[in-house]
Coordinates of C-alpha atoms in Angstrom, one line a residue:
Chain A
X210 CA -5.4 4.1 39.7
X211 CA -4.9 0.5 40.9
X212 CA -6.9 -2.1 39.1
X213 CA -5.5 -5.3 40.6
X214 CA -7.8 -8.3 40.6
X215 CA -8.9 -9.5 44.0
X216 CA -9.4 -13.2 44.7
X217 CA -12.8 -13.0 46.4
X218 CA -13.0 -16.8 46.8
X219 CA -10.1 -16.5 49.2
X220 CA -11.5 -16.7 52.8
X221 CA -9.4 -13.8 53.9
X222 CA -10.7 -11.4 51.2
X223 CA -14.4 -10.8 51.6
X224 CA -15.5 -7.7 49.7
X225 CA -13.9 -4.7 51.4
X226 CA -11.3 -6.9 53.2
X227 CA -11.4 -8.8 56.5
X228 CA -11.0 -5.9 58.8
X229 CA -14.2 -4.1 57.7
X230 CA -16.0 -7.4 58.2
X231 CA -14.8 -7.7 61.8
X232 CA -16.2 -4.2 62.3
X233 CA -19.5 -5.1 60.6
X234 CA -20.0 -8.2 62.7
X235 CA -19.2 -6.3 65.9
X236 CA -21.8 -3.7 65.0
X237 CA -24.4 -6.3 63.9
X238 CA -23.9 -8.2 67.1
X239 CA -24.3 -5.0 69.2
X240 CA -27.5 -4.0 67.5
X241 CA -28.7 -7.6 67.5
X242 CA -28.2 -7.8 71.3
X243 CA -30.1 -4.5 71.7
X244 CA -33.0 -5.8 69.7
X245 CA -33.0 -9.1 71.7
X246 CA -33.0 -7.0 75.0
X247 CA -35.9 -4.9 73.6
X248 CA -37.9 -8.1 72.8
X249 CA -37.2 -9.4 76.3
X250 CA -38.4 -6.2 77.9
X251 CA -41.6 -6.3 75.8
X252 CA -42.5 -9.5 77.6
X253 CA -42.5 -7.6 80.9
X254 CA -44.6 -4.7 79.7
X255 CA -46.5 -6.0 76.6
X256 CA -49.3 -3.3 76.8
X257 CA -46.8 -0.5 77.1
X258 CA -44.8 -1.8 74.1
X259 CA -47.9 -2.3 71.9
X260 CA -49.4 1.2 72.7
X261 CA -46.1 2.9 72.2
X262 CA -45.4 1.1 69.0
X263 CA -48.7 2.4 67.7
X264 CA -47.4 6.0 68.4
X265 CA -44.6 5.5 65.8
X266 CA -45.3 6.4 62.2
X267 CA -44.6 3.1 60.3
X268 CA -45.1 4.9 56.9
X269 CA -42.1 7.1 57.7
X270 CA -40.2 4.0 58.7
X271 CA -41.1 2.2 55.4
X272 CA -40.2 5.3 53.3
X273 CA -36.8 5.5 55.2
X274 CA -36.3 1.8 54.3
X275 CA -36.8 2.6 50.7
X276 CA -34.4 5.5 50.9
X277 CA -31.7 3.3 52.4
X278 CA -32.4 0.4 50.0
X279 CA -32.2 2.8 47.0
X280 CA -29.0 4.3 48.3
X281 CA -27.6 0.8 48.8
X282 CA -28.3 0.0 45.1
X283 CA -26.6 3.2 44.0
X284 CA -23.6 2.3 46.1
X285 CA -23.4 -1.1 44.5
X286 CA -23.6 0.6 41.1
X287 CA -20.8 3.1 42.1
X288 CA -18.5 0.2 43.1
X289 CA -19.3 -1.5 39.8
X290 CA -18.5 1.6 37.7
X291 CA -15.3 2.2 39.7
X292 CA -14.2 -1.4 38.9
X293 CA -14.7 -0.8 35.2
X294 CA -12.8 2.5 35.4
X295 CA -15.8 4.7 34.6
X296 CA -15.1 7.3 37.3
X297 CA -17.7 9.7 35.9
X298 CA -20.6 7.3 36.5
X299 CA -19.0 6.1 39.8
X300 CA -19.0 9.6 41.2
X301 CA -22.6 10.2 39.9
X302 CA -23.8 7.1 41.7
X303 CA -21.9 8.1 44.8
X304 CA -23.8 11.4 44.8
X305 CA -27.1 9.5 44.5
X306 CA -26.0 7.3 47.4
X307 CA -25.3 10.4 49.5
X308 CA -28.7 11.8 48.5
X309 CA -30.4 8.7 49.8
X310 CA -28.5 9.1 53.1
X311 CA -29.5 12.8 53.3
X312 CA -33.2 12.0 52.7
X313 CA -33.0 9.3 55.4
X314 CA -31.5 11.7 57.9
X315 CA -34.0 14.5 56.9
X316 CA -37.0 12.2 57.4
X317 CA -35.6 10.8 60.6
X318 CA -35.2 14.4 61.8
X319 CA -38.9 15.1 61.0
X320 CA -39.8 12.0 63.0
X321 CA -37.7 12.9 66.0
X322 CA -39.1 16.4 66.0
X323 CA -42.6 15.1 66.1
X324 CA -41.8 12.7 68.9
X325 CA -40.1 15.4 71.0
X326 CA -43.0 17.8 70.4
X327 CA -45.5 15.2 71.5
X328 CA -43.4 14.5 74.7
X329 CA -42.2 11.0 73.7
X330 CA -38.7 11.5 74.8
X331 CA -36.1 9.0 76.0
X332 CA -37.5 8.9 79.6
X333 CA -41.2 8.5 78.5
X334 CA -41.3 4.7 79.0
X335 CA -39.2 1.6 78.4
X336 CA -40.2 1.3 74.7
X337 CA -39.1 4.9 73.9
X338 CA -35.9 4.3 75.9
X339 CA -35.0 1.5 73.4
X340 CA -36.4 3.5 70.4
X341 CA -34.2 6.5 71.0
X342 CA -31.1 4.6 72.0
X343 CA -31.2 2.2 69.1
X344 CA -32.3 4.5 66.3
X345 CA -30.0 7.4 67.4
X346 CA -27.1 5.0 67.5
X347 CA -28.0 3.9 63.9
X348 CA -28.3 7.5 62.8
X349 CA -24.7 8.1 64.1
X350 CA -23.6 5.2 61.9
X351 CA -25.4 6.7 58.8
X352 CA -23.7 10.1 59.5
X353 CA -20.3 8.4 59.8
X354 CA -21.0 6.5 56.6
X355 CA -21.8 9.7 54.8
X356 CA -18.6 11.4 55.9
X357 CA -16.7 8.3 54.6
X358 CA -18.5 8.5 51.3
X359 CA -17.8 12.2 50.9
X360 CA -14.1 11.5 51.4
X361 CA -14.3 8.7 48.8
X362 CA -16.1 11.0 46.4
X363 CA -13.4 13.7 46.7
X364 CA -10.8 11.0 46.5
X365 CA -12.0 9.6 43.1
X366 CA -12.7 13.1 41.7
X367 CA -9.1 14.1 42.3
X368 CA -7.0 14.0 39.1
X369 CA -4.6 11.1 39.1
X370 CA -6.5 9.5 42.0
X371 CA -4.7 6.8 44.0
X372 CA -8.0 5.3 45.3
X373 CA -8.0 1.6 45.1
X374 CA -10.8 -0.9 44.8
X375 CA -10.3 -2.4 48.3
X376 CA -10.8 1.0 49.9
X377 CA -13.9 1.8 47.9
X378 CA -15.3 -1.6 48.7
X379 CA -14.6 -1.2 52.4
X380 CA -16.4 2.2 52.4
X381 CA -19.3 0.6 50.5
X382 CA -19.4 -2.3 52.9
X383 CA -19.7 0.2 55.8
X384 CA -22.6 2.0 54.0
X385 CA -24.3 -1.3 53.3
X386 CA -23.9 -2.2 57.0
X387 CA -26.2 0.8 57.8
X388 CA -28.8 -0.8 55.4
X389 CA -28.4 -4.2 57.1
X390 CA -28.9 -2.7 60.6
X391 CA -32.0 -0.7 59.5
X392 CA -33.5 -3.8 57.8
X393 CA -33.5 -5.5 61.2
X394 CA -34.4 -2.4 63.3
X395 CA -37.4 -1.3 61.2
X396 CA -39.6 -4.5 61.6
X397 CA -38.7 -5.0 65.3
X398 CA -39.2 -1.4 66.5
X399 CA -42.0 -0.3 64.1
X400 CA -44.0 -3.4 63.3
X401 CA -44.0 -6.4 65.6
X402 CA -45.0 -5.2 69.1
Chain B
X394 CA -25.3 -5.6 37.8
X395 CA -28.5 -7.0 36.5
X396 CA -28.8 -9.0 39.7
X397 CA -28.5 -5.7 41.7
X398 CA -31.4 -4.3 39.8
X399 CA -33.5 -7.4 40.4
X400 CA -32.5 -7.3 44.0
X401 CA -33.6 -3.7 44.3
X402 CA -37.1 -4.6 42.9
X403 CA -37.4 -7.6 45.2
X404 CA -36.4 -5.6 48.3
X405 CA -38.9 -2.9 47.5
X406 CA -41.6 -5.5 47.0
X407 CA -40.7 -7.2 50.3
X408 CA -40.8 -3.9 52.2
X409 CA -44.3 -3.2 50.8
X410 CA -45.5 -6.8 51.7
X411 CA -44.1 -6.2 55.3
X412 CA -46.0 -2.9 55.6
X413 CA -49.2 -4.8 54.5
X414 CA -48.7 -7.5 57.0
X415 CA -48.1 -5.0 59.7
X416 CA -51.7 -3.7 59.2
X417 CA -53.1 -7.1 59.8
X418 CA -54.0 -8.4 63.3
X419 CA -53.0 -12.0 62.4
X420 CA -51.3 -13.9 65.2
X421 CA -48.4 -15.0 62.9
X422 CA -47.8 -11.5 61.3
X423 CA -44.6 -11.0 63.3
X424 CA -43.2 -14.3 62.0
X425 CA -43.9 -13.3 58.4
X426 CA -42.5 -9.8 58.9
X427 CA -39.3 -11.0 60.5
X428 CA -38.9 -13.7 57.8
X429 CA -39.2 -11.0 55.2
X430 CA -36.6 -8.9 57.1
X431 CA -34.3 -11.9 57.0
X432 CA -34.7 -12.2 53.2
X433 CA -34.0 -8.5 52.8
X434 CA -30.9 -8.8 54.9
X435 CA -29.6 -11.7 52.8
X436 CA -30.5 -9.8 49.5
X437 CA -28.5 -6.8 50.5
X438 CA -25.5 -8.8 51.8
X439 CA -25.4 -11.3 48.9
X440 CA -26.2 -9.0 45.9
X441 CA -25.4 -5.4 46.9
X442 CA -22.2 -6.2 48.9
X443 CA -21.6 -9.1 46.5
X444 CA -21.0 -11.7 49.2
X445 CA -22.4 -14.2 46.7
X446 CA -19.0 -14.1 45.0
X447 CA -17.1 -14.5 48.3
X448 CA -15.9 -17.6 50.1
X449 CA -18.7 -19.8 51.4
X450 CA -17.7 -19.1 54.9
X451 CA -18.8 -15.5 54.7
X452 CA -22.1 -16.4 53.0
X453 CA -22.7 -19.0 55.8
X454 CA -21.8 -16.7 58.7
X455 CA -24.1 -13.9 57.5
X456 CA -27.0 -16.3 57.0
X457 CA -26.4 -17.9 60.4
X458 CA -26.2 -14.5 62.1
X459 CA -29.5 -13.3 60.8
X460 CA -31.2 -16.6 61.4
X461 CA -30.0 -16.8 65.0
X462 CA -31.0 -13.2 65.9
X463 CA -34.4 -13.4 64.3
X464 CA -35.1 -16.8 65.9
X465 CA -34.1 -15.5 69.4
X466 CA -36.5 -12.5 68.9
X467 CA -39.3 -14.8 67.8
X468 CA -38.8 -17.3 70.6
X469 CA -38.9 -14.4 73.2
X470 CA -41.9 -12.8 71.5
X471 CA -44.1 -16.0 71.5

């Protein structure tokens, strides 16, 4: 296993490498613009946005925030243990990270089921158009992040693994990006209108 | 790693405070909720991703991004 030291103070080597940060910023800007568009639309139909926001279950949103924050912490621990060559603990924390992602997806599924059952689908009104598009797009990112983490998990469990810290950090940065996006989505969609 | 543990506690606390403010009908609730979201964003990026150890450019650009997005949303909202 490679254990080369990375000079993080170098501008070209943020944690995970510069390429994953280009991806992260593109994603953050995309979601940011969607949230700005949502806020702009709310000015046109403030009553619709307020009454629709009240139809969302903010408790589920808050619990999902805790799931993602908890899994983000486990991811940080997994990277730490990988750096100190403790692969057993690194894989344990990776499993906990994946569990956090699974719980998030499960609870989101319950929330989506309730909304569809009640008829609040994508065409219900402008608020739900934004709600479905933004949150579903985020869920897709979480699913992709989980696939990446499963691959990392099997990579580090393999005997004589060639996984290197930069790849692990890039995967971790992608997972944390899902946290970062959710931390912005949750208050804007569930709380402020 | 101690800082990650402290960050986790602070993030959970900020989430709970946001949920409490969401129940209030104060006119400035949205400002507080979005400010807390900004702090959570910085907590995750600086201490979980460990951008705190990275070059100042990355710390600045992440802080600038979240400040600009939240400021635009607030300006539109009020």
